[in-house]
Tab-separated table of C-alpha atoms and ligand atoms in Angstrom:
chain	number	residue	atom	x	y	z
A	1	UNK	CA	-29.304	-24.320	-17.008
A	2	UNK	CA	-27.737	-21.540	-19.163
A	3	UNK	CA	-24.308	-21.000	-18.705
A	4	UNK	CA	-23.099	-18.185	-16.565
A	5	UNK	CA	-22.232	-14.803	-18.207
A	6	UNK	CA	-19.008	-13.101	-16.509
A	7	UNK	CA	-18.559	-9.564	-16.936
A	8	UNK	CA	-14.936	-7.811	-15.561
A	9	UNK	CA	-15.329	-3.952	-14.474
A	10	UNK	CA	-13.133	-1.943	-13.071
A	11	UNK	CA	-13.770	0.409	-9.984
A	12	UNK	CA	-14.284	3.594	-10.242
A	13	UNK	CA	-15.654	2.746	-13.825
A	14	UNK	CA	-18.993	2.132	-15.318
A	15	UNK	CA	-20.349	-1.698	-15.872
A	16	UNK	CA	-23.142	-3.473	-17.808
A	17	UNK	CA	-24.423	-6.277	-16.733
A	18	UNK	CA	-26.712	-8.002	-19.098
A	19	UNK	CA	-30.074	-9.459	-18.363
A	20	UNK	CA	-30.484	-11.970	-21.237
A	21	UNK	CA	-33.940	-10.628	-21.893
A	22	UNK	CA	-35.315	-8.573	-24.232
A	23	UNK	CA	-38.843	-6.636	-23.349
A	24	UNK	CA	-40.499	-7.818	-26.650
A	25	UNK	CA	-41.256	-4.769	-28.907
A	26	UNK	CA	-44.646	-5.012	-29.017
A	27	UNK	CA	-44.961	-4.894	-25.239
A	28	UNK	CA	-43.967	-1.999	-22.412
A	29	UNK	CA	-42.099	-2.430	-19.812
A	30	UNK	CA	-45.162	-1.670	-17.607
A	31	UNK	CA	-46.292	-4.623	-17.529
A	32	UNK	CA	-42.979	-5.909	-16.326
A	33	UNK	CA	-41.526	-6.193	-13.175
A	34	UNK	CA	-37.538	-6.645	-12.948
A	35	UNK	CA	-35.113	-7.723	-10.312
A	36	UNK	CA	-31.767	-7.301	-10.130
A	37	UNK	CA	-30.024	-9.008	-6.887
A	38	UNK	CA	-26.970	-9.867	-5.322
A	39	UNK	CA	-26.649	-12.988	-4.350
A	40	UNK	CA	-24.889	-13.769	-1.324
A	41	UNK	CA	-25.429	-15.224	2.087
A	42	UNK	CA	-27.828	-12.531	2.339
A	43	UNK	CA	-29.817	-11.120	-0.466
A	44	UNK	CA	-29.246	-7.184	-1.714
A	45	UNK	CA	-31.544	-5.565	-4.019
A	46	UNK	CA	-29.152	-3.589	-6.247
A	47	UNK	CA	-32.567	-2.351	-8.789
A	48	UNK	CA	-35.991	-3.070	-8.989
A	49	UNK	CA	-38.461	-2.105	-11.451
A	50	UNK	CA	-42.455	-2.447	-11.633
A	51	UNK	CA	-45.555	-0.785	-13.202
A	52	UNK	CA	-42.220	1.507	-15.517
A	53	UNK	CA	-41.153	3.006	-12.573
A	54	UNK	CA	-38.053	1.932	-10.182
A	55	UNK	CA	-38.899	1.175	-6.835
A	56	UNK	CA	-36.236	2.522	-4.396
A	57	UNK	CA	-38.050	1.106	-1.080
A	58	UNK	CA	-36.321	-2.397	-1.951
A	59	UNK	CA	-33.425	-1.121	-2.673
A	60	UNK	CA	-30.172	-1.677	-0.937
A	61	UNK	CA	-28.538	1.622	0.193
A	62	UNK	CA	-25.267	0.725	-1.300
A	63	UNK	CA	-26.608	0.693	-4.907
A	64	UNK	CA	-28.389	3.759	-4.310
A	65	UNK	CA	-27.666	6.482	-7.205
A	66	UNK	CA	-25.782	4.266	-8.802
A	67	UNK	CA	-27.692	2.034	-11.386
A	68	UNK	CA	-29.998	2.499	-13.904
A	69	UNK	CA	-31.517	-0.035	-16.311
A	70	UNK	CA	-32.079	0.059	-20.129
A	71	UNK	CA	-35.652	-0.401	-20.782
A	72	UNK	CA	-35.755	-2.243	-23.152
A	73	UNK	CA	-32.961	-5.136	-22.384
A	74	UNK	CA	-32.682	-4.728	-19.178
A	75	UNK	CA	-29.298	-4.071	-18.756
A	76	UNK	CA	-28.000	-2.962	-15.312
A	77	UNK	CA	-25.656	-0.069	-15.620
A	78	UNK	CA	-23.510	0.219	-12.041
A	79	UNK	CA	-21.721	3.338	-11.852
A	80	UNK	CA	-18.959	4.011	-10.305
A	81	UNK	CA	-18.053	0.206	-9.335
A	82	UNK	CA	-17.244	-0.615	-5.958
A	83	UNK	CA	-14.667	-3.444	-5.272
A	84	UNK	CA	-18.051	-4.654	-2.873
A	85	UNK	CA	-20.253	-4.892	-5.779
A	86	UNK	CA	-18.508	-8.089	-7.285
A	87	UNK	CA	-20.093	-11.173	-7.287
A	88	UNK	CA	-23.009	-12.848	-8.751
A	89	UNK	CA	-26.342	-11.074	-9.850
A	90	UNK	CA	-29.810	-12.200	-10.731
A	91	UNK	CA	-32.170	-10.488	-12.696
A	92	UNK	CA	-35.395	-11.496	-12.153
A	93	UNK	CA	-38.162	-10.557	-14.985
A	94	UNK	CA	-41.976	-10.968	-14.268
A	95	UNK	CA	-44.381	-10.228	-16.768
A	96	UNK	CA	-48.273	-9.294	-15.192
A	97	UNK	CA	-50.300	-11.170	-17.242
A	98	UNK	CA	-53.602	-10.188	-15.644
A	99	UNK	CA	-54.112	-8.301	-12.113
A	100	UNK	CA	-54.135	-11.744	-10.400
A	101	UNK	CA	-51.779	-13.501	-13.080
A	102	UNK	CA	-47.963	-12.979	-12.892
A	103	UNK	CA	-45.286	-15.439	-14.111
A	104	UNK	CA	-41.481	-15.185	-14.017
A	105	UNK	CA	-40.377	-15.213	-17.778
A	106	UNK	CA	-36.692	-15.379	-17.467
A	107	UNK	CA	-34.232	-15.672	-14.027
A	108	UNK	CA	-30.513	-15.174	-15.363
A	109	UNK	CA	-27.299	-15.091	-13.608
A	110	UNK	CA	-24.636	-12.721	-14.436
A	111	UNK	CA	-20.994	-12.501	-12.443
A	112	UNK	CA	-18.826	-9.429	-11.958
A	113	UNK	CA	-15.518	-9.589	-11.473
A	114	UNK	CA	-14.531	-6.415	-9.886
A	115	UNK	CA	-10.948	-5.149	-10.437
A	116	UNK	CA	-8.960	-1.984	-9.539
A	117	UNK	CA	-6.004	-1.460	-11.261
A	118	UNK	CA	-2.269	-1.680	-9.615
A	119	UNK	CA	0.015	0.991	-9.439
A	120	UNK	CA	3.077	-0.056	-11.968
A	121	UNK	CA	5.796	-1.671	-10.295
A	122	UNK	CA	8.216	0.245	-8.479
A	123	UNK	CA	11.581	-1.274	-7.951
A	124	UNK	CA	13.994	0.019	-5.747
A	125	UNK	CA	17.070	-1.127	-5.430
A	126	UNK	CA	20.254	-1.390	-1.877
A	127	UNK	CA	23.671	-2.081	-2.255
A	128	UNK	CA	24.400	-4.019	0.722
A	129	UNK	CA	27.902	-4.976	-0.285
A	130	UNK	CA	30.360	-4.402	-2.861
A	131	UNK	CA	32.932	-7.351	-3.054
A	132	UNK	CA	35.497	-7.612	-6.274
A	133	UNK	CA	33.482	-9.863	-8.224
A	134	UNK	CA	29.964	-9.217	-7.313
A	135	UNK	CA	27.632	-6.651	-5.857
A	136	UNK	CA	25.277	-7.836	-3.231
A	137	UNK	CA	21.886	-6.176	-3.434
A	138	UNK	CA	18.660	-5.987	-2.165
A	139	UNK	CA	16.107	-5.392	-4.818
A	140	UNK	CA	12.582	-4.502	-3.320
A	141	UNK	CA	9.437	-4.352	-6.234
A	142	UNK	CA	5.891	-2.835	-4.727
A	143	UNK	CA	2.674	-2.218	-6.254
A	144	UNK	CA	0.074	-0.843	-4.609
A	145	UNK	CA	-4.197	0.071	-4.232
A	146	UNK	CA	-5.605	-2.486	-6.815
A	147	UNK	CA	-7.950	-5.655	-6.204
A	148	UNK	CA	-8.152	-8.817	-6.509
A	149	UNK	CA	-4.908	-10.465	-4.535
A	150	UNK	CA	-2.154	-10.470	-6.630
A	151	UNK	CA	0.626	-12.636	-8.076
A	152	UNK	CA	4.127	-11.103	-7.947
A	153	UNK	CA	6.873	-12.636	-9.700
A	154	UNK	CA	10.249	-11.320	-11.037
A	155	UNK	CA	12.653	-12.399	-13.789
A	156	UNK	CA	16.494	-11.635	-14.186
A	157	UNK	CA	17.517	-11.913	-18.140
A	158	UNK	CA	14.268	-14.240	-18.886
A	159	UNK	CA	14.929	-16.982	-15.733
A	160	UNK	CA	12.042	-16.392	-13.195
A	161	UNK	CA	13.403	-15.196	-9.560
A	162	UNK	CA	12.563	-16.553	-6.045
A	163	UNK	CA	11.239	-14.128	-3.788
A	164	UNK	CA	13.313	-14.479	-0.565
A	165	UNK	CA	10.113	-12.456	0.736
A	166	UNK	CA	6.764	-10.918	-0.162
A	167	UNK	CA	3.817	-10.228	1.774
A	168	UNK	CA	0.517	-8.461	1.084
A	169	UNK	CA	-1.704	-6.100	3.207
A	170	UNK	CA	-5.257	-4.831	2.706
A	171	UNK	CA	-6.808	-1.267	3.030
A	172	UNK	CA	-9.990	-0.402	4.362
A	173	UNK	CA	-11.018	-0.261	1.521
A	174	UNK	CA	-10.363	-3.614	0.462
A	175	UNK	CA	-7.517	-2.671	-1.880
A	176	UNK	CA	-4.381	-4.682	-1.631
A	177	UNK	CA	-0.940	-3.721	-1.854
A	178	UNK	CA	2.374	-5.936	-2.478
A	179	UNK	CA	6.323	-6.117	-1.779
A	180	UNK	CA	8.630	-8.280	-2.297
A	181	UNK	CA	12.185	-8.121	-1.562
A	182	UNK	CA	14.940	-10.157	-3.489
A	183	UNK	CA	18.778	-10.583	-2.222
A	184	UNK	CA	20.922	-10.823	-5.106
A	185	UNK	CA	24.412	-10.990	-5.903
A	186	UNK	CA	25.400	-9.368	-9.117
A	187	UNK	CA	28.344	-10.874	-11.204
A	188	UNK	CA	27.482	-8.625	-14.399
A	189	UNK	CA	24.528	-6.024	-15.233
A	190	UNK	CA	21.293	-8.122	-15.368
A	191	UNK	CA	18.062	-7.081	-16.736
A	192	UNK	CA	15.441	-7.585	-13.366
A	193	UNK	CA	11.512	-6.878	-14.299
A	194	UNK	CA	8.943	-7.362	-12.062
A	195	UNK	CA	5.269	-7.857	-12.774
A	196	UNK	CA	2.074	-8.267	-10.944
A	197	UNK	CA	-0.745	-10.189	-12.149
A	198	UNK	CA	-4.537	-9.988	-10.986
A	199	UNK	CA	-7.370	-11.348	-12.355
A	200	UNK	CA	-5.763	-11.717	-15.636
A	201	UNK	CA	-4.288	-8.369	-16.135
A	202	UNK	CA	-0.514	-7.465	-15.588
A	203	UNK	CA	1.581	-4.827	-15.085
A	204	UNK	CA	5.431	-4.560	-14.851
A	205	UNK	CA	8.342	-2.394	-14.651
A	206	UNK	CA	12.013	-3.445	-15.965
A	207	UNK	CA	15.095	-2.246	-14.402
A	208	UNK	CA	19.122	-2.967	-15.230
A	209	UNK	CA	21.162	-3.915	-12.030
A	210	UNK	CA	24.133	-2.503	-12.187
A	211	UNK	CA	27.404	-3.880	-10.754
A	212	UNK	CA	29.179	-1.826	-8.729
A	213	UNK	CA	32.447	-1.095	-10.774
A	214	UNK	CA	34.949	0.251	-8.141
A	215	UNK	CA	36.359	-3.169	-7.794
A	216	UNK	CA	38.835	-1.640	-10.316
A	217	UNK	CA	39.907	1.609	-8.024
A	218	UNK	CA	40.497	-0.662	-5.407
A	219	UNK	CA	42.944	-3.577	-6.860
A	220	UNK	CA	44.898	-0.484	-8.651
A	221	UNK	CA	45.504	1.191	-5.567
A	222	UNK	CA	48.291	-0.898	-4.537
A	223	UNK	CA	50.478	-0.649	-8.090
A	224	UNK	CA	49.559	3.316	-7.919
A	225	UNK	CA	51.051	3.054	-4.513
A	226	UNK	CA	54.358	1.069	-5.647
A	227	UNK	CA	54.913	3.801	-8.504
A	228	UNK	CA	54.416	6.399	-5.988
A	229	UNK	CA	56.665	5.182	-3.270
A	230	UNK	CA	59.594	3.963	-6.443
A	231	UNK	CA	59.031	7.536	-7.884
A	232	UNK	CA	59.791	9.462	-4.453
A	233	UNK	CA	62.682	7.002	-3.522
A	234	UNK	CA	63.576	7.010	-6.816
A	235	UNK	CA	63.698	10.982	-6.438
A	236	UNK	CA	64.977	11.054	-3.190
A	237	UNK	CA	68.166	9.083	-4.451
A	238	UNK	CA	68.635	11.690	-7.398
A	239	UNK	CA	68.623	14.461	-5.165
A	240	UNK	CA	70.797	12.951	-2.433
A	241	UNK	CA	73.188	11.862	-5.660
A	242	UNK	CA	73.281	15.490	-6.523
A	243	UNK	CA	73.434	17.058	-3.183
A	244	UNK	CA	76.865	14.707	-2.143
A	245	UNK	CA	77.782	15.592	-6.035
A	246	UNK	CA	77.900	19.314	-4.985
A	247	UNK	CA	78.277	18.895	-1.190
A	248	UNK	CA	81.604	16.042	-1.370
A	249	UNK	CA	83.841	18.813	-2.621
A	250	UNK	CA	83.392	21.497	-0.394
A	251	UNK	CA	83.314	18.934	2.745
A	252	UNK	CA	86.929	18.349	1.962
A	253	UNK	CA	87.114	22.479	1.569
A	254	UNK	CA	84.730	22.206	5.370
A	255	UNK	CA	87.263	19.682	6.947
A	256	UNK	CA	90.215	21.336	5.874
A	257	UNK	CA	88.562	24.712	7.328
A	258	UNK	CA	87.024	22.924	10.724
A	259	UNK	CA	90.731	21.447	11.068
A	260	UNK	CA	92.089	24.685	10.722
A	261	UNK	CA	90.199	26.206	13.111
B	1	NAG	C1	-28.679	-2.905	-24.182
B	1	NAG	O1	-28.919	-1.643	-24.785
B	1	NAG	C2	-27.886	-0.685	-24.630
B	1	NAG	C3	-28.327	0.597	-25.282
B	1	NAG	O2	-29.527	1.009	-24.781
B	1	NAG	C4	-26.620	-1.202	-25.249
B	1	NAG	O3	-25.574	-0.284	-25.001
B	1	NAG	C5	-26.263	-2.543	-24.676
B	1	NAG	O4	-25.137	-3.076	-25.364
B	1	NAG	C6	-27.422	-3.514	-24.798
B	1	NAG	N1	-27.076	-4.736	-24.120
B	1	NAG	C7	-27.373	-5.934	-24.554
B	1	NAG	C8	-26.948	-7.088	-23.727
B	1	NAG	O5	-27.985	-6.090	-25.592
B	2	NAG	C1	-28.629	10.157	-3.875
B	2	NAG	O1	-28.766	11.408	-4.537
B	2	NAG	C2	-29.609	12.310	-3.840
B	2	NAG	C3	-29.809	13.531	-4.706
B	2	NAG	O2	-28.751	13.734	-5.582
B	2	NAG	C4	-28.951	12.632	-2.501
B	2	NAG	O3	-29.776	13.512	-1.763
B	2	NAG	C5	-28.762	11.349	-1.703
B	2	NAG	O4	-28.077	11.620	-0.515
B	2	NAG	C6	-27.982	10.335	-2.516
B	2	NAG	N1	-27.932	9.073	-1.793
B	2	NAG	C7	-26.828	8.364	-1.629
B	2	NAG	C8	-26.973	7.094	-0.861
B	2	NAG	O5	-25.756	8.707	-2.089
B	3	NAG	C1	-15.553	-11.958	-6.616
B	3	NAG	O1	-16.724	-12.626	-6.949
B	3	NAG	C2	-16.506	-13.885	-7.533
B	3	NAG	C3	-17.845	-14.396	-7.949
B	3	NAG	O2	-18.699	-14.502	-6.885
B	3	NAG	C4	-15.846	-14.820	-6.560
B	3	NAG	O3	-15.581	-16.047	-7.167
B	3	NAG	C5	-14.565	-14.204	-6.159
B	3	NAG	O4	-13.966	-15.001	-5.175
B	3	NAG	C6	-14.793	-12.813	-5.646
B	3	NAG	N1	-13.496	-12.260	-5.409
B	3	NAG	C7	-13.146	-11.778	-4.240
B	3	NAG	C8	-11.733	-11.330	-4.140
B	3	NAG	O5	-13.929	-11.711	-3.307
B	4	NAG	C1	9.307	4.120	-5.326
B	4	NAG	O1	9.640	3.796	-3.988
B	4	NAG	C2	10.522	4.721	-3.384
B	4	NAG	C3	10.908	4.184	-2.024
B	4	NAG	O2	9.833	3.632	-1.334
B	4	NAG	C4	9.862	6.086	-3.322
B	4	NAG	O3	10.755	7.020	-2.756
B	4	NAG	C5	9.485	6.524	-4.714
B	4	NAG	O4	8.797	7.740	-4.663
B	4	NAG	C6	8.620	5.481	-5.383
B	4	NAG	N1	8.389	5.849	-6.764
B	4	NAG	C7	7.198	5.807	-7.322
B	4	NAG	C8	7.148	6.187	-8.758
B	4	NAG	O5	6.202	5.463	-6.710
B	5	NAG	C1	12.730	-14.101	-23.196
B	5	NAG	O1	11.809	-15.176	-23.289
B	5	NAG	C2	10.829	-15.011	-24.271
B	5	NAG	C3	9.863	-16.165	-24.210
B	5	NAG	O2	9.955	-16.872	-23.028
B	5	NAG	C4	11.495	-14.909	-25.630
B	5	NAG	O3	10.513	-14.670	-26.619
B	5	NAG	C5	12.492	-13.767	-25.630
B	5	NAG	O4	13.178	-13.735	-26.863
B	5	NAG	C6	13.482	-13.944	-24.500
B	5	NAG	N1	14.349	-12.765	-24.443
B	5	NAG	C7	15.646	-12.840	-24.202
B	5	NAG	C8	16.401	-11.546	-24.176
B	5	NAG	O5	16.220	-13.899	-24.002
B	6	NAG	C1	17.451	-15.576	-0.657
B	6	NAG	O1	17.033	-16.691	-1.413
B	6	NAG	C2	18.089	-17.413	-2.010
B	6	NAG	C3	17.493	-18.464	-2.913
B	6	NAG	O2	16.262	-18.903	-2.472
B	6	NAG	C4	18.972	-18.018	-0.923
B	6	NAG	O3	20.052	-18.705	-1.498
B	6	NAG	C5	19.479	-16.877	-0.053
B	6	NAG	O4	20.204	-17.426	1.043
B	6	NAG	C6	18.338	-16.048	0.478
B	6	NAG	N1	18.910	-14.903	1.175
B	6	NAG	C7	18.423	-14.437	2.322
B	6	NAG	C8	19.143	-13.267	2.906
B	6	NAG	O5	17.451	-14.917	2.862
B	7	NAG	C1	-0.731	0.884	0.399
B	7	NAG	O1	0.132	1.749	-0.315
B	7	NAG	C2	-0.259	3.100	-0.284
B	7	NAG	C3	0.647	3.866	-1.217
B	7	NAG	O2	1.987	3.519	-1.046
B	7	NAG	C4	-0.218	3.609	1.149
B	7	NAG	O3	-0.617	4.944	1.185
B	7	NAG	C5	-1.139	2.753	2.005
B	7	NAG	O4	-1.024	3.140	3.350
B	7	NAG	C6	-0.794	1.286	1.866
B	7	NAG	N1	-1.816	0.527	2.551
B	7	NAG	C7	-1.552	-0.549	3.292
B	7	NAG	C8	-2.714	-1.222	3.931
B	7	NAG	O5	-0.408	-0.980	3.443
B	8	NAG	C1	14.424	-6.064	-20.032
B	8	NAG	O1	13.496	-7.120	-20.284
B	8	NAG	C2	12.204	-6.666	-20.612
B	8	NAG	C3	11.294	-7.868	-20.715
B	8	NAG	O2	11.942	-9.027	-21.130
B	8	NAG	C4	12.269	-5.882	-21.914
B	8	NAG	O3	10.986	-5.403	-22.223
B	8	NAG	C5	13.205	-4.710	-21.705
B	8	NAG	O4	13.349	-3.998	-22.917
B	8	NAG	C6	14.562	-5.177	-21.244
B	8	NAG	N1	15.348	-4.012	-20.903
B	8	NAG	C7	16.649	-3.927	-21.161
B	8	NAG	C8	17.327	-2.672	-20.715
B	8	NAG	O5	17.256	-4.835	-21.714
């Protein structure tokens, strides 16, 4: 009744999972016979060792090339993790006493937590609208190839967000990836992040949301157009003031001709 040791690795990385005993110093590990084994519903040999040799018959192929064990504390060294490896191990020692005569001396169980690492957030961002006072957006954040499920949440200045959608999907390889999508409408420039969480690790990217600002182009259009349309009238009137100021005399001069003729 010992309590359980946990070990994290990461895939693609190198773990080592501890056996909690120690091949006294004064004995060789020939005597010995170790187990190391996945515990499942089925039971996979991931290392064995007897009469200081490993014993690949056993063996499940997954684990193949991939572990070695310190000889002296037993230490399983998996490398390169596989999202497949975690779960719980037991290492088994057995100590020959005589031909006939073999006793377990220690059965310990060790848990690996497998994790792969997220890609950091990306967030990408859609004006669906632009309106005087606010912007309407869609703001999509993904992450993507890391393991276990994650937890995706987003914050605008501080104040979590609610997700109007997420979802997850899974690769073949067991690695998930996330997106979630966010309709906002933006009064002012707020500071979004997103961040994705997984067994106790986070990542997360910040962006600033912008508002639009061409509100301003559009609710000074109409004065530009007033001073336009004043300025040509305006103009129009000058000229036609200075045309009849040049043209009035020589009408009467015109008239007096036409009615001559
Ligand atoms: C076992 O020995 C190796 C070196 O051979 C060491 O790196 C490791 O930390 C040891 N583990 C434990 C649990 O003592
Ligand atoms: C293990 O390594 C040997 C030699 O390097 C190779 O022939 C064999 O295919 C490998 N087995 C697996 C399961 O990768
Ligand atoms: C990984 O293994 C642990 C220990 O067995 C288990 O609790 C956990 O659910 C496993 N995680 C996944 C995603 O399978
Ligand atoms: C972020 O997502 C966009 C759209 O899906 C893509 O074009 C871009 O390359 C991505 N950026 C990164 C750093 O992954
Ligand atoms: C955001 O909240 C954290 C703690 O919740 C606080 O330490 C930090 O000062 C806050 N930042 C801003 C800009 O309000
Ligand atoms: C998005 O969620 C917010 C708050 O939950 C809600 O007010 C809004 O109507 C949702 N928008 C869409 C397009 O679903
Ligand atoms: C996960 O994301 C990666 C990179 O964007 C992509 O190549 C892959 O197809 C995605 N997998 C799934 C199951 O959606
Ligand atoms: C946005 O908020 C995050 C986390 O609160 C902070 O790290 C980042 O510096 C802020 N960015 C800006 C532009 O204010």
């Amino acid at each position: 009744a010992s309590e359980e040791k946990v070990v994290k690795g990461k895939v693609g990385e190198k773990v080592g999972l501890p056996c909690g005993y120690e091949i006294p110093s004064s004995e060789s590990l020939l005597n010995y016979r170790v187990y190391w084994q996945k515990k499942n519903t089925t039971t996979e040999v991931a290392h064995a060792h007897s009469e200081g040799k490993e014993v690949n018959s056993s063996k499940s192929e997954r684990y193949r090339n991939r572990t070695e064990m310190d000889a002296r504390n037993l230490t399983l060294w998996i490398s390169p993790v596989e999202i497949l490896d975690n779960g719980s191990y037991q290492c088994i020692v057995q100590n020959r006493r005589t031909s006939r005569d073999t006793i377990v001396v220690s059965e310990k169980t060790v848990t690996l937590f497998v994790t792969a690492d997220f890609s950091m957030p990306n967030i990408t961002t859609d004006a669906n609208g632009n309106f005087c006072e606010t912007t309407e957006m869609v703001v999509r954040c993904s992450s993507h190839g890391g393991f276990p499920k994650p937890q995706i949440s987003g914050t605008l200045n501080n104040k979590s967000a609610v997700w109007n959608d997420s979802w997850v999907s899974k690769s073949d390889l067991n690695l998930y990836n996330i997106t979630a999508k966010l309709w906002l409408s933006v009064t002012k420039d707020i500071n979004f992040t997103c961040s994705v969480e997984y067994n106790g690790f986070a990542k997360s990217t910040s962006l600033l949301l912008k508002k639009i600002e061409d509100c301003d182009i559009a609710t000074e259009l109409p004065p530009y157009n007033v001073i336009t349309a004043s300025s040509i009238i305006i103009i129009i009137f000058l000229l036609a003031v200075t045309l009849a100021a040049r043209y009035l005399p020589r009408h009467g001069k015109c008239s007096f001709l036409f009615k001559k003729q």
